[in-house]
Amino acid sequence: MIKYFNENLLHMSGMHKIKCDVLVVGAGPAGLSAARAAAKEGVKTLVIEEHPEIGKPVQCAEGIGEYLLQFLPFRVHRDLLRWKIEGMVFWARDMMVKREGKLWSGYTIDREKWDKWLASLAVKEGAAIKTASRLIYMDFQDDFVVKKVIVEGKDGNRLEIDPKVIIAADGVNSTVIDLLGVGESYIENVVKVKSFEVKNVRLLHPYHEQIFIGDFAPNAYAYIFPISRDRANVGVGVYKSGKKPEDAYQEFLELPIVKEQLKRAINVIEKSGDAPLGYRTKRWFYGNILLVGDAANQNLKPFVEGILPSMICGNIAGKLSADVAKGKGDTSDYPFLVNKSIRPLLRSSDKVLNILHEILRNENKDILNLLLGTNICSLRTIRKMLNERNDVSIRVSSFINNRYRLWATHQIEKLYLAYLFFWRIIRSVL
Ligand SMILES: Cc1cc2nc3c(=O)[nH]c(=O)nc-3n(C[C@H](O)[C@H](O)[C@H](O)COP(=O)(O)OP(=O)(O)OC[C@H]3O[C@@H](n4cnc5c(N)ncnc54)[C@H](O)[C@@H]3O)c2cc1C
């Protein structure tokens, strides 16, 4: 038996004890979506969140892809979609690529409002949410079956919870993974992002998300995501590099194309955070624990798009946890159920992740990254270019300036979207 808490804690005066069917750790998109789904199945569901308020602080660029909305189990009200995005614009060296179409369009949301809305859906189904409450200890057996957890409030009071199932939705720096002792190094697997919401901007592309690739954002990218005509989320990522994110951000602001757009910009609020790139654990379930969202690295690479994938996987985890609590299911079914739902997306994301690591070691990494991000050639073609020793920029520029290739890519993407649509329909029937 492995113990991660001091037995004496249980006997402290003022320690409350409660039982629940499903304990959700973390009230982000993954946890709240899971809590809604579990409570909807009629099981006693409790969410604990370390911050005092749901949706705060916002550590996000707030972009969501339109094509992913079809995978959600509920409709998103128009009011929650803050700004329409028609596509993406990519910059690398002296090259610019614009991508449009259903795979590239989306919305900017207001994350605080979004998470609060998800919380209201969970509560409506009967889930309870306890804020300002941090998971600090878990008592589990060799087979990772957790018997008790201890949660500490901001006031120092402790609560002992006896759950049947735990959903670890506690984000990129998951305490559950730390306590289980199964995870790889946190720092090795995250992109550190310095980010601000800024106003007074003069966007060259107010309806497009802009991605910037270059040495200013080592092994990652920088972005300007519009919130309105004169407001945007601006961020710079740093991955596996000694460069400080704040230095990377300052360097990015000095780029002429960025200066032109942000020279009068005023910071409104900081939205910096860490985004997962690599997997910290080999599995998505341990004993009676299901990992979901950023804790399980369930996002789409290379842009680490995690809001909607976390909600989709959260919904699956929530439903399954209710079955497990009722004695009708097994946590080991979870990967199968996730794969059944969004396998094509996660599979291509994993392939992108693999090649991304190869690209990052290559001297042509910025323009190969451009090819990867813009999706204008196959991963096989990128892999071939990886083996070339010369500067491949001339070939890349002929790729991105080739109208026929862009048109063909667009048609392939349409087919892919149709495939996703039918995949979803067929899988929901089977
Ligand atoms: C700077 C930045 C920009 C991003 N931009 C985008 C974007 O534009 N689009 C997109 O789709 N994705 C984006 N992402 C990724 C996206 O934010 C995440 O994928 C998404 O929030 C994952 O949801 P989650 O519920 O798994 O985790 P989180 O949203 O991180 O929620 C986890 C929750 O768990 C709580 N918690 C943690 N530990 C404990 C504990 N011990 N006890 C209790 N509670 C705990 C945390 O307080 C938090 O509320 C971005 C990420 C970053 C860092």
CSV table of C-alpha atoms and ligand atoms in Angstrom, one decimal:
chain,number,residue,atom,x,y,z
A,1,MET,CA,0.0,0.0,0.0
A,2,ILE,CA,1.4,3.4,-1.0
A,3,LYS,CA,0.5,6.3,1.2
A,4,TYR,CA,0.7,9.9,0.3
A,5,PHE,CA,-0.8,11.5,3.4
A,6,ASN,CA,-0.3,11.6,7.0
A,7,GLU,CA,-2.9,9.5,8.9
A,8,ASN,CA,-2.9,12.1,11.6
A,9,LEU,CA,-4.5,14.6,9.2
A,10,LEU,CA,-7.6,12.6,9.4
A,11,HIS,CA,-8.0,12.9,13.1
A,12,MET,CA,-7.5,16.7,13.1
A,13,SER,CA,-10.4,18.5,14.6
A,14,GLY,CA,-12.6,20.2,12.1
A,15,MET,CA,-11.9,17.6,9.4
A,16,HIS,CA,-15.0,16.9,7.4
A,17,LYS,CA,-15.6,13.6,5.6
A,18,ILE,CA,-17.8,13.1,2.7
A,19,LYS,CA,-18.5,10.4,0.1
A,20,CYS,CA,-19.3,10.8,-3.6
A,21,ASP,CA,-19.5,8.7,-6.7
A,22,VAL,CA,-17.4,10.8,-8.9
A,23,LEU,CA,-14.8,13.4,-7.8
A,24,VAL,CA,-13.6,15.7,-10.5
A,25,VAL,CA,-10.4,17.5,-9.8
A,26,GLY,CA,-10.2,20.8,-11.7
A,27,ALA,CA,-13.0,23.1,-13.1
A,28,GLY,CA,-11.6,23.8,-16.5
A,29,PRO,CA,-13.4,22.8,-19.8
A,30,ALA,CA,-12.4,19.1,-19.3
A,31,GLY,CA,-13.5,18.8,-15.7
A,32,LEU,CA,-16.8,20.8,-16.1
A,33,SER,CA,-17.8,18.9,-19.2
A,34,ALA,CA,-17.0,15.6,-17.3
A,35,ALA,CA,-19.0,16.7,-14.3
A,36,ARG,CA,-22.0,17.6,-16.4
A,37,ALA,CA,-21.9,14.2,-18.1
A,38,ALA,CA,-21.5,12.3,-14.9
A,39,ALA,CA,-24.2,14.2,-13.0
A,40,LYS,CA,-26.6,13.8,-16.0
A,41,GLU,CA,-26.3,10.0,-15.5
A,42,GLY,CA,-27.6,10.5,-11.9
A,43,VAL,CA,-24.5,9.9,-9.9
A,44,LYS,CA,-23.3,12.1,-7.0
A,45,THR,CA,-20.7,14.3,-8.6
A,46,LEU,CA,-18.4,16.8,-6.9
A,47,VAL,CA,-15.9,19.1,-8.6
A,48,ILE,CA,-13.1,20.7,-6.6
A,49,GLU,CA,-11.2,23.7,-8.0
A,50,GLU,CA,-8.2,25.3,-6.4
A,51,HIS,CA,-9.0,28.9,-7.5
A,52,PRO,CA,-11.7,30.9,-5.8
A,53,GLU,CA,-13.5,31.7,-9.0
A,54,ILE,CA,-14.3,29.5,-12.0
A,55,GLY,CA,-12.8,30.8,-15.3
A,56,LYS,CA,-10.1,32.9,-13.6
A,57,PRO,CA,-7.2,33.4,-14.2
A,58,VAL,CA,-7.6,33.1,-18.0
A,59,GLN,CA,-4.4,31.4,-19.4
A,60,CYS,CA,-5.5,31.0,-23.0
A,61,ALA,CA,-5.6,32.6,-26.5
A,62,GLU,CA,-9.4,31.8,-26.6
A,63,GLY,CA,-9.5,30.4,-30.2
A,64,ILE,CA,-11.8,27.5,-31.1
A,65,GLY,CA,-12.1,25.6,-34.4
A,66,GLU,CA,-15.5,25.6,-36.0
A,67,TYR,CA,-15.3,22.1,-37.3
A,68,LEU,CA,-14.8,20.7,-33.8
A,69,LEU,CA,-18.2,22.0,-32.6
A,70,GLN,CA,-20.0,19.1,-34.2
A,71,PHE,CA,-18.3,16.7,-31.7
A,72,LEU,CA,-19.7,18.5,-28.6
A,73,PRO,CA,-22.7,16.8,-26.9
A,74,PHE,CA,-24.5,20.1,-26.6
A,75,ARG,CA,-25.1,23.3,-28.5
A,76,VAL,CA,-23.0,26.4,-28.0
A,77,HIS,CA,-25.1,29.6,-27.7
A,78,ARG,CA,-24.2,32.3,-30.2
A,79,ASP,CA,-23.6,34.8,-27.4
A,80,LEU,CA,-20.6,32.8,-26.3
A,81,LEU,CA,-18.9,33.2,-29.7
A,82,ARG,CA,-17.2,36.5,-29.4
A,83,TRP,CA,-15.5,37.1,-32.8
A,84,LYS,CA,-15.7,35.2,-36.1
A,85,ILE,CA,-12.4,33.9,-37.4
A,86,GLU,CA,-12.3,33.2,-41.2
A,87,GLY,CA,-8.9,31.6,-41.4
A,88,MET,CA,-5.3,31.7,-40.4
A,89,VAL,CA,-2.3,33.7,-41.7
A,90,PHE,CA,1.2,32.3,-41.3
A,91,TRP,CA,4.5,34.2,-41.3
A,92,ALA,CA,7.9,32.7,-41.5
A,93,ARG,CA,11.1,34.4,-42.8
A,94,ASP,CA,9.8,36.5,-45.8
A,95,MET,CA,7.0,34.1,-46.5
A,96,MET,CA,3.3,34.5,-45.8
A,97,VAL,CA,0.6,31.9,-46.3
A,98,LYS,CA,-3.2,32.4,-45.8
A,99,ARG,CA,-5.4,29.4,-45.2
A,100,GLU,CA,-9.2,29.6,-45.2
A,101,GLY,CA,-12.1,27.1,-45.3
A,102,LYS,CA,-14.0,25.1,-42.7
A,103,LEU,CA,-10.8,23.5,-41.3
A,104,TRP,CA,-9.3,27.0,-40.6
A,105,SER,CA,-12.3,29.0,-39.5
A,106,GLY,CA,-13.5,29.4,-36.0
A,107,TYR,CA,-14.3,31.8,-33.2
A,108,THR,CA,-12.6,33.7,-30.4
A,109,ILE,CA,-14.4,33.1,-27.2
A,110,ASP,CA,-14.3,34.7,-23.7
A,111,ARG,CA,-12.8,31.9,-21.6
A,112,GLU,CA,-14.0,33.2,-18.3
A,113,LYS,CA,-17.6,33.4,-19.6
A,114,TRP,CA,-17.2,30.0,-21.3
A,115,ASP,CA,-16.0,28.2,-18.2
A,116,LYS,CA,-18.7,29.8,-16.1
A,117,TRP,CA,-21.3,28.7,-18.7
A,118,LEU,CA,-19.9,25.1,-18.5
A,119,ALA,CA,-20.1,25.3,-14.7
A,120,SER,CA,-23.8,26.3,-15.0
A,121,LEU,CA,-24.5,23.3,-17.2
A,122,ALA,CA,-22.8,20.9,-14.7
A,123,VAL,CA,-24.7,22.4,-11.8
A,124,LYS,CA,-28.0,22.2,-13.7
A,125,GLU,CA,-27.5,18.5,-14.0
A,126,GLY,CA,-26.9,18.2,-10.3
A,127,ALA,CA,-23.1,18.4,-9.9
A,128,ALA,CA,-21.7,20.3,-6.9
A,129,ILE,CA,-18.7,22.6,-7.3
A,130,LYS,CA,-16.4,23.5,-4.4
A,131,THR,CA,-14.0,26.3,-5.3
A,132,ALA,CA,-10.9,27.4,-3.4
A,133,SER,CA,-10.3,23.8,-2.7
A,134,ARG,CA,-7.1,22.1,-3.7
A,135,LEU,CA,-6.4,18.4,-3.9
A,136,ILE,CA,-3.3,17.8,-1.8
A,137,TYR,CA,-3.1,14.0,-0.9
A,138,MET,CA,-4.4,10.7,-2.3
A,139,ASP,CA,-4.4,7.4,-0.5
A,140,PHE,CA,-4.2,4.6,-3.0
A,141,GLN,CA,-3.3,1.0,-3.4
A,142,ASP,CA,-0.7,-0.7,-5.6
A,143,ASP,CA,-3.2,-1.0,-8.4
A,144,PHE,CA,-3.8,2.8,-8.2
A,145,VAL,CA,-7.3,2.4,-6.7
A,146,VAL,CA,-7.8,5.6,-4.7
A,147,LYS,CA,-9.6,5.2,-1.4
A,148,LYS,CA,-9.4,8.7,0.0
A,149,VAL,CA,-8.3,12.1,-1.0
A,150,ILE,CA,-7.6,15.2,1.0
A,151,VAL,CA,-8.6,18.6,-0.1
A,152,GLU,CA,-7.4,21.8,1.5
A,153,GLY,CA,-9.4,25.0,1.4
A,154,LYS,CA,-7.9,28.5,1.1
A,155,ASP,CA,-8.7,28.9,4.8
A,156,GLY,CA,-6.6,25.9,5.7
A,157,ASN,CA,-9.5,23.6,6.5
A,158,ARG,CA,-9.3,20.1,5.2
A,159,LEU,CA,-11.9,17.8,3.8
A,160,GLU,CA,-11.6,14.0,3.4
A,161,ILE,CA,-13.4,12.7,0.4
A,162,ASP,CA,-14.1,9.0,-0.4
A,163,PRO,CA,-14.9,8.8,-4.1
A,164,LYS,CA,-15.7,5.8,-6.2
A,165,VAL,CA,-14.1,7.3,-9.3
A,166,ILE,CA,-11.7,10.3,-9.8
A,167,ILE,CA,-11.5,12.3,-12.9
A,168,ALA,CA,-8.1,14.1,-13.1
A,169,ALA,CA,-8.9,17.3,-15.0
A,170,ASP,CA,-6.4,19.3,-13.2
A,171,GLY,CA,-4.6,20.6,-16.2
A,172,VAL,CA,-1.0,20.6,-17.6
A,173,ASN,CA,0.6,20.6,-14.1
A,174,SER,CA,-1.6,17.8,-12.8
A,175,THR,CA,-1.4,17.2,-9.1
A,176,VAL,CA,-3.0,13.8,-9.6
A,177,ILE,CA,-0.2,12.7,-11.9
A,178,ASP,CA,2.4,14.0,-9.4
A,179,LEU,CA,0.8,12.1,-6.5
A,180,LEU,CA,0.5,8.9,-8.6
A,181,GLY,CA,4.2,9.2,-9.4
A,182,VAL,CA,3.7,7.9,-12.9
A,183,GLY,CA,4.4,11.0,-14.9
A,184,GLU,CA,7.4,12.2,-16.9
A,185,SER,CA,9.0,15.5,-16.1
A,186,TYR,CA,6.5,18.4,-16.3
A,187,ILE,CA,8.9,21.0,-17.6
A,188,GLU,CA,10.2,18.8,-20.4
A,189,ASN,CA,6.7,18.5,-21.9
A,190,VAL,CA,5.3,22.0,-21.9
A,191,VAL,CA,5.5,25.1,-24.0
A,192,LYS,CA,5.9,28.2,-21.8
A,193,VAL,CA,3.7,31.0,-23.2
A,194,LYS,CA,4.0,34.7,-22.4
A,195,SER,CA,0.7,36.3,-23.4
A,196,PHE,CA,-1.3,39.4,-23.0
A,197,GLU,CA,-4.7,40.6,-24.1
A,198,VAL,CA,-4.0,44.0,-25.7
A,199,LYS,CA,-6.1,46.9,-26.9
A,200,ASN,CA,-5.5,49.7,-29.4
A,201,VAL,CA,-4.1,47.3,-32.1
A,202,ARG,CA,-4.2,47.9,-35.8
A,203,LEU,CA,-4.6,44.4,-37.1
A,204,LEU,CA,-3.6,43.7,-40.7
A,205,HIS,CA,-6.0,40.7,-40.6
A,206,PRO,CA,-8.8,41.3,-38.1
A,207,TYR,CA,-10.7,38.2,-39.1
A,208,HIS,CA,-7.7,35.8,-39.2
A,209,GLU,CA,-5.5,34.3,-36.5
A,210,GLN,CA,-1.9,35.1,-37.2
A,211,ILE,CA,0.9,32.7,-36.5
A,212,PHE,CA,4.6,33.7,-36.6
A,213,ILE,CA,7.4,31.2,-36.8
A,214,GLY,CA,11.0,32.1,-36.1
A,215,ASP,CA,13.9,32.2,-33.6
A,216,PHE,CA,12.0,34.7,-31.4
A,217,ALA,CA,9.8,31.8,-30.4
A,218,PRO,CA,12.3,29.0,-30.0
A,219,ASN,CA,10.8,25.6,-31.0
A,220,ALA,CA,7.3,27.1,-30.8
A,221,TYR,CA,5.5,30.0,-32.4
A,222,ALA,CA,4.1,33.4,-31.6
A,223,TYR,CA,0.5,34.5,-32.3
A,224,ILE,CA,-1.9,37.4,-32.6
A,225,PHE,CA,-5.5,36.2,-32.2
A,226,PRO,CA,-8.1,38.9,-32.8
A,227,ILE,CA,-10.8,39.5,-30.2
A,228,SER,CA,-12.3,42.5,-32.1
A,229,ARG,CA,-11.0,45.0,-34.6
A,230,ASP,CA,-8.8,46.7,-32.1
A,231,ARG,CA,-8.2,44.1,-29.5
A,232,ALA,CA,-6.3,40.8,-29.6
A,233,ASN,CA,-4.6,38.1,-27.6
A,234,VAL,CA,-0.9,38.2,-28.3
A,235,GLY,CA,1.5,35.4,-27.2
A,236,VAL,CA,4.9,33.9,-27.7
A,237,GLY,CA,5.8,30.3,-26.9
A,238,VAL,CA,9.1,28.9,-25.8
A,239,TYR,CA,9.8,25.1,-25.9
A,240,LYS,CA,12.9,23.3,-24.7
A,241,SER,CA,15.0,26.5,-24.7
A,242,GLY,CA,16.9,28.6,-22.2
A,243,LYS,CA,15.3,31.7,-23.5
A,244,LYS,CA,13.0,33.5,-21.0
A,245,PRO,CA,9.4,33.8,-22.3
A,246,GLU,CA,9.4,37.5,-21.4
A,247,ASP,CA,12.5,38.1,-23.5
A,248,ALA,CA,11.0,36.1,-26.3
A,249,TYR,CA,7.9,38.3,-26.1
A,250,GLN,CA,9.9,41.6,-26.2
A,251,GLU,CA,11.9,40.3,-29.2
A,252,PHE,CA,8.6,39.4,-31.0
A,253,LEU,CA,7.3,42.9,-30.5
A,254,GLU,CA,10.3,44.3,-32.4
A,255,LEU,CA,9.5,42.4,-35.6
A,256,PRO,CA,8.5,45.0,-38.2
A,257,ILE,CA,5.3,43.2,-39.2
A,258,VAL,CA,4.3,43.0,-35.5
A,259,LYS,CA,5.4,46.5,-34.6
A,260,GLU,CA,3.2,47.8,-37.5
A,261,GLN,CA,0.2,46.2,-35.8
A,262,LEU,CA,1.0,46.6,-32.1
A,263,LYS,CA,2.9,49.9,-31.8
A,264,ARG,CA,0.1,51.6,-29.9
A,265,ALA,CA,-1.0,48.5,-28.1
A,266,ILE,CA,-1.8,48.7,-24.4
A,267,ASN,CA,-1.8,45.6,-22.2
A,268,VAL,CA,-5.2,44.9,-20.7
A,269,ILE,CA,-4.5,41.7,-18.8
A,270,GLU,CA,-1.8,39.0,-18.7
A,271,LYS,CA,-2.9,35.5,-20.0
A,272,SER,CA,0.4,33.6,-19.8
A,273,GLY,CA,0.5,29.9,-19.0
A,274,ASP,CA,1.9,26.5,-19.9
A,275,ALA,CA,0.5,24.4,-22.7
A,276,PRO,CA,1.2,20.6,-23.0
A,277,LEU,CA,3.1,19.3,-26.0
A,278,GLY,CA,4.4,15.9,-24.9
A,279,TYR,CA,2.6,13.1,-23.0
A,280,ARG,CA,3.5,13.0,-19.3
A,281,THR,CA,1.9,9.6,-18.8
A,282,LYS,CA,1.7,6.5,-21.0
A,283,ARG,CA,-1.9,5.8,-20.1
A,284,TRP,CA,-5.2,7.8,-19.7
A,285,PHE,CA,-6.5,5.6,-16.8
A,286,TYR,CA,-5.0,4.3,-13.6
A,287,GLY,CA,-7.1,2.2,-11.2
A,288,ASN,CA,-10.2,4.2,-10.6
A,289,ILE,CA,-8.7,7.4,-12.1
A,290,LEU,CA,-9.4,8.8,-15.5
A,291,LEU,CA,-7.1,11.5,-16.9
A,292,VAL,CA,-8.7,14.1,-19.1
A,293,GLY,CA,-7.9,17.3,-21.0
A,294,ASP,CA,-4.5,18.9,-20.6
A,295,ALA,CA,-3.6,16.3,-17.9
A,296,ALA,CA,-3.9,13.7,-20.6
A,297,ASN,CA,-2.4,15.8,-23.4
A,298,GLN,CA,-5.7,15.6,-25.3
A,299,ASN,CA,-5.2,18.6,-27.6
A,300,LEU,CA,-4.5,19.0,-31.3
A,301,LYS,CA,-1.0,19.7,-32.5
A,302,PRO,CA,0.8,21.7,-33.7
A,303,PHE,CA,-1.3,24.6,-32.2
A,304,VAL,CA,-2.1,22.8,-28.9
A,305,GLU,CA,-5.8,23.5,-29.4
A,306,GLY,CA,-7.2,22.0,-26.2
A,307,ILE,CA,-10.5,23.7,-25.3
A,308,LEU,CA,-12.9,21.7,-27.4
A,309,PRO,CA,-10.9,18.4,-27.4
A,310,SER,CA,-10.9,18.6,-23.6
A,311,MET,CA,-14.6,19.0,-23.5
A,312,ILE,CA,-15.2,16.2,-25.9
A,313,CYS,CA,-13.0,13.8,-23.9
A,314,GLY,CA,-14.4,15.2,-20.7
A,315,ASN,CA,-17.9,14.2,-21.8
A,316,ILE,CA,-16.7,10.7,-22.5
A,317,ALA,CA,-14.9,10.4,-19.2
A,318,GLY,CA,-17.9,11.8,-17.3
A,319,LYS,CA,-20.3,9.2,-18.8
A,320,LEU,CA,-17.9,6.3,-18.2
A,321,SER,CA,-17.2,7.4,-14.6
A,322,ALA,CA,-20.9,7.2,-13.9
A,323,ASP,CA,-21.1,3.7,-15.3
A,324,VAL,CA,-18.0,2.7,-13.2
A,325,ALA,CA,-19.6,4.2,-10.1
A,326,LYS,CA,-22.7,2.1,-10.8
A,327,GLY,CA,-20.6,-1.0,-11.2
A,328,LYS,CA,-21.5,-1.2,-15.0
A,329,GLY,CA,-18.2,-0.2,-16.6
A,330,ASP,CA,-14.4,-0.3,-16.3
A,331,THR,CA,-12.0,2.6,-16.5
A,332,SER,CA,-9.9,0.6,-19.0
A,333,ASP,CA,-12.7,1.2,-21.6
A,334,TYR,CA,-11.8,4.9,-21.7
A,335,PRO,CA,-9.1,4.9,-24.4
A,336,PHE,CA,-11.3,2.8,-26.6
A,337,LEU,CA,-14.2,5.2,-26.1
A,338,VAL,CA,-12.1,8.3,-26.8
A,339,ASN,CA,-10.7,6.7,-29.9
A,340,LYS,CA,-14.2,5.8,-31.1
A,341,SER,CA,-15.2,9.4,-30.8
A,342,ILE,CA,-12.3,11.5,-32.1
A,343,ARG,CA,-9.7,9.0,-33.2
A,344,PRO,CA,-8.9,10.6,-36.6
A,345,LEU,CA,-8.2,13.9,-34.9
A,346,LEU,CA,-6.0,12.6,-32.2
A,347,ARG,CA,-4.2,10.2,-34.5
A,348,SER,CA,-3.2,13.0,-36.9
A,349,SER,CA,-2.2,15.1,-34.0
A,350,ASP,CA,0.1,12.4,-32.7
A,351,LYS,CA,1.7,12.1,-36.1
A,352,VAL,CA,2.3,15.8,-36.2
A,353,LEU,CA,3.8,15.7,-32.7
A,354,ASN,CA,6.3,13.0,-33.9
A,355,ILE,CA,7.4,14.9,-36.9
A,356,LEU,CA,7.5,18.2,-35.0
A,357,HIS,CA,10.2,16.8,-32.8
A,358,GLU,CA,12.3,15.8,-35.9
A,359,ILE,CA,11.7,19.3,-37.4
A,360,LEU,CA,12.9,21.0,-34.3
A,361,ARG,CA,16.3,19.4,-34.7
A,362,ASN,CA,16.6,20.5,-38.3
A,363,GLU,CA,18.4,23.6,-39.5
A,364,ASN,CA,15.5,24.4,-41.8
A,365,LYS,CA,13.0,24.2,-38.9
A,366,ASP,CA,11.2,27.5,-39.4
A,367,ILE,CA,10.1,26.9,-42.9
A,368,LEU,CA,9.4,23.2,-42.3
A,369,ASN,CA,7.3,24.3,-39.4
A,370,LEU,CA,5.5,26.6,-41.8
A,371,LEU,CA,4.7,23.6,-44.1
A,372,LEU,CA,3.5,21.6,-41.1
A,373,GLY,CA,1.3,24.4,-39.7
A,374,THR,CA,-0.2,25.3,-43.1
A,375,ASN,CA,-0.9,21.7,-44.1
A,376,ILE,CA,0.0,22.3,-47.7
A,377,CYS,CA,1.9,19.2,-48.2
A,378,SER,CA,1.9,15.7,-46.7
A,379,LEU,CA,3.9,14.6,-43.7
A,380,ARG,CA,5.8,12.3,-46.1
A,381,THR,CA,7.0,15.2,-48.2
A,382,ILE,CA,8.1,17.0,-45.1
A,383,ARG,CA,9.9,13.9,-43.9
A,384,LYS,CA,11.8,13.8,-47.3
A,385,MET,CA,12.8,17.5,-46.9
A,386,LEU,CA,14.1,16.7,-43.4
A,387,ASN,CA,16.8,14.6,-45.0
A,388,GLU,CA,17.9,17.4,-47.3
A,389,ARG,CA,21.0,19.3,-46.2
A,390,ASN,CA,20.5,22.4,-48.4
A,391,ASP,CA,18.3,25.3,-47.6
A,392,VAL,CA,14.9,24.1,-48.8
A,393,SER,CA,13.3,27.6,-48.8
A,394,ILE,CA,13.2,27.9,-52.6
A,395,ARG,CA,11.3,24.6,-52.8
A,396,VAL,CA,9.0,25.6,-49.9
A,397,SER,CA,8.3,29.0,-51.5
A,398,SER,CA,7.4,27.2,-54.8
A,399,PHE,CA,5.0,25.0,-52.8
A,400,ILE,CA,3.2,27.8,-51.1
A,401,ASN,CA,3.0,30.0,-54.2
A,402,ASN,CA,1.6,27.1,-56.3
A,403,ARG,CA,-2.1,27.9,-56.8
A,404,TYR,CA,-2.9,24.5,-58.0
A,405,ARG,CA,-1.4,22.9,-54.9
A,406,LEU,CA,-3.3,25.2,-52.7
A,407,TRP,CA,-6.5,24.4,-54.5
A,408,ALA,CA,-5.8,20.6,-54.3
A,409,THR,CA,-5.0,20.9,-50.6
A,410,HIS,CA,-8.3,22.7,-50.1
A,411,GLN,CA,-10.2,19.9,-51.9
A,412,ILE,CA,-8.4,17.2,-49.8
A,413,GLU,CA,-9.4,19.2,-46.6
A,414,LYS,CA,-13.0,19.2,-47.7
A,415,LEU,CA,-12.9,15.4,-48.1
A,416,TYR,CA,-11.3,15.1,-44.7
A,417,LEU,CA,-14.1,17.2,-43.2
A,418,ALA,CA,-16.7,15.0,-44.9
A,419,TYR,CA,-14.8,11.9,-43.5
A,420,LEU,CA,-14.9,13.4,-40.0
A,421,PHE,CA,-18.6,14.2,-40.4
A,422,PHE,CA,-19.5,10.6,-41.5
A,423,TRP,CA,-17.1,9.1,-38.9
A,424,ARG,CA,-19.0,11.0,-36.2
A,425,ILE,CA,-22.4,9.9,-37.5
A,426,ILE,CA,-21.4,6.2,-38.0
A,427,ARG,CA,-19.7,6.0,-34.6
A,428,SER,CA,-22.6,7.5,-32.8
A,429,VAL,CA,-24.9,4.9,-34.3
A,430,LEU,CA,-22.6,1.9,-33.7
B,1,LIG,C1,-1.2,30.7,-23.3
B,1,LIG,C2,-2.2,29.6,-23.7
B,1,LIG,C3,-3.0,29.8,-24.8
B,1,LIG,C4,-3.9,28.8,-25.3
B,1,LIG,N1,-4.7,29.1,-26.3
B,1,LIG,C5,-5.6,28.1,-26.7
B,1,LIG,C6,-6.5,28.4,-27.8
B,1,LIG,O1,-6.5,29.5,-28.3
B,1,LIG,N2,-7.4,27.5,-28.1
B,1,LIG,C7,-7.4,26.3,-27.5
B,1,LIG,O2,-8.3,25.4,-27.9
B,1,LIG,N3,-6.6,26.0,-26.5
B,1,LIG,C8,-5.7,26.9,-26.1
B,1,LIG,N4,-4.8,26.6,-25.0
B,1,LIG,C9,-4.9,25.3,-24.4
B,1,LIG,C10,-6.2,25.3,-23.5
B,1,LIG,O3,-6.2,26.4,-22.7
B,1,LIG,C11,-6.2,24.0,-22.7
B,1,LIG,O4,-6.0,22.9,-23.5
B,1,LIG,C12,-7.5,23.8,-21.9
B,1,LIG,O5,-7.7,24.9,-21.0
B,1,LIG,C13,-7.5,22.5,-21.2
B,1,LIG,O6,-8.6,22.4,-20.3
B,1,LIG,P1,-8.4,21.5,-19.0
B,1,LIG,O7,-9.8,21.6,-18.3
B,1,LIG,O8,-7.8,20.2,-19.3
B,1,LIG,O9,-7.3,22.3,-18.1
B,1,LIG,P2,-7.4,23.7,-17.4
B,1,LIG,O10,-8.2,24.6,-18.2
B,1,LIG,O11,-6.0,24.1,-17.2
B,1,LIG,O12,-8.2,23.5,-16.1
B,1,LIG,C14,-7.6,22.7,-15.0
B,1,LIG,C15,-8.1,23.3,-13.7
B,1,LIG,O13,-7.7,22.4,-12.7
B,1,LIG,C16,-7.4,23.3,-11.5
B,1,LIG,N5,-6.4,22.6,-10.7
B,1,LIG,C17,-5.1,22.3,-10.9
B,1,LIG,N6,-4.6,21.6,-9.9
B,1,LIG,C18,-5.6,21.5,-9.0
B,1,LIG,C19,-5.6,20.8,-7.7
B,1,LIG,N7,-4.6,20.2,-7.1
B,1,LIG,N8,-6.8,20.9,-7.0
B,1,LIG,C20,-7.9,21.5,-7.5
B,1,LIG,N9,-7.9,22.1,-8.7
B,1,LIG,C21,-6.8,22.1,-9.5
B,1,LIG,C22,-6.8,24.5,-12.2
B,1,LIG,O14,-7.0,25.6,-11.3
B,1,LIG,C23,-7.7,24.7,-13.4
B,1,LIG,O15,-8.8,25.5,-13.2
B,1,LIG,C24,-3.9,27.5,-24.6
B,1,LIG,C25,-3.1,27.3,-23.5
B,1,LIG,C26,-2.2,28.3,-23.1
B,1,LIG,C27,-1.3,28.1,-21.9
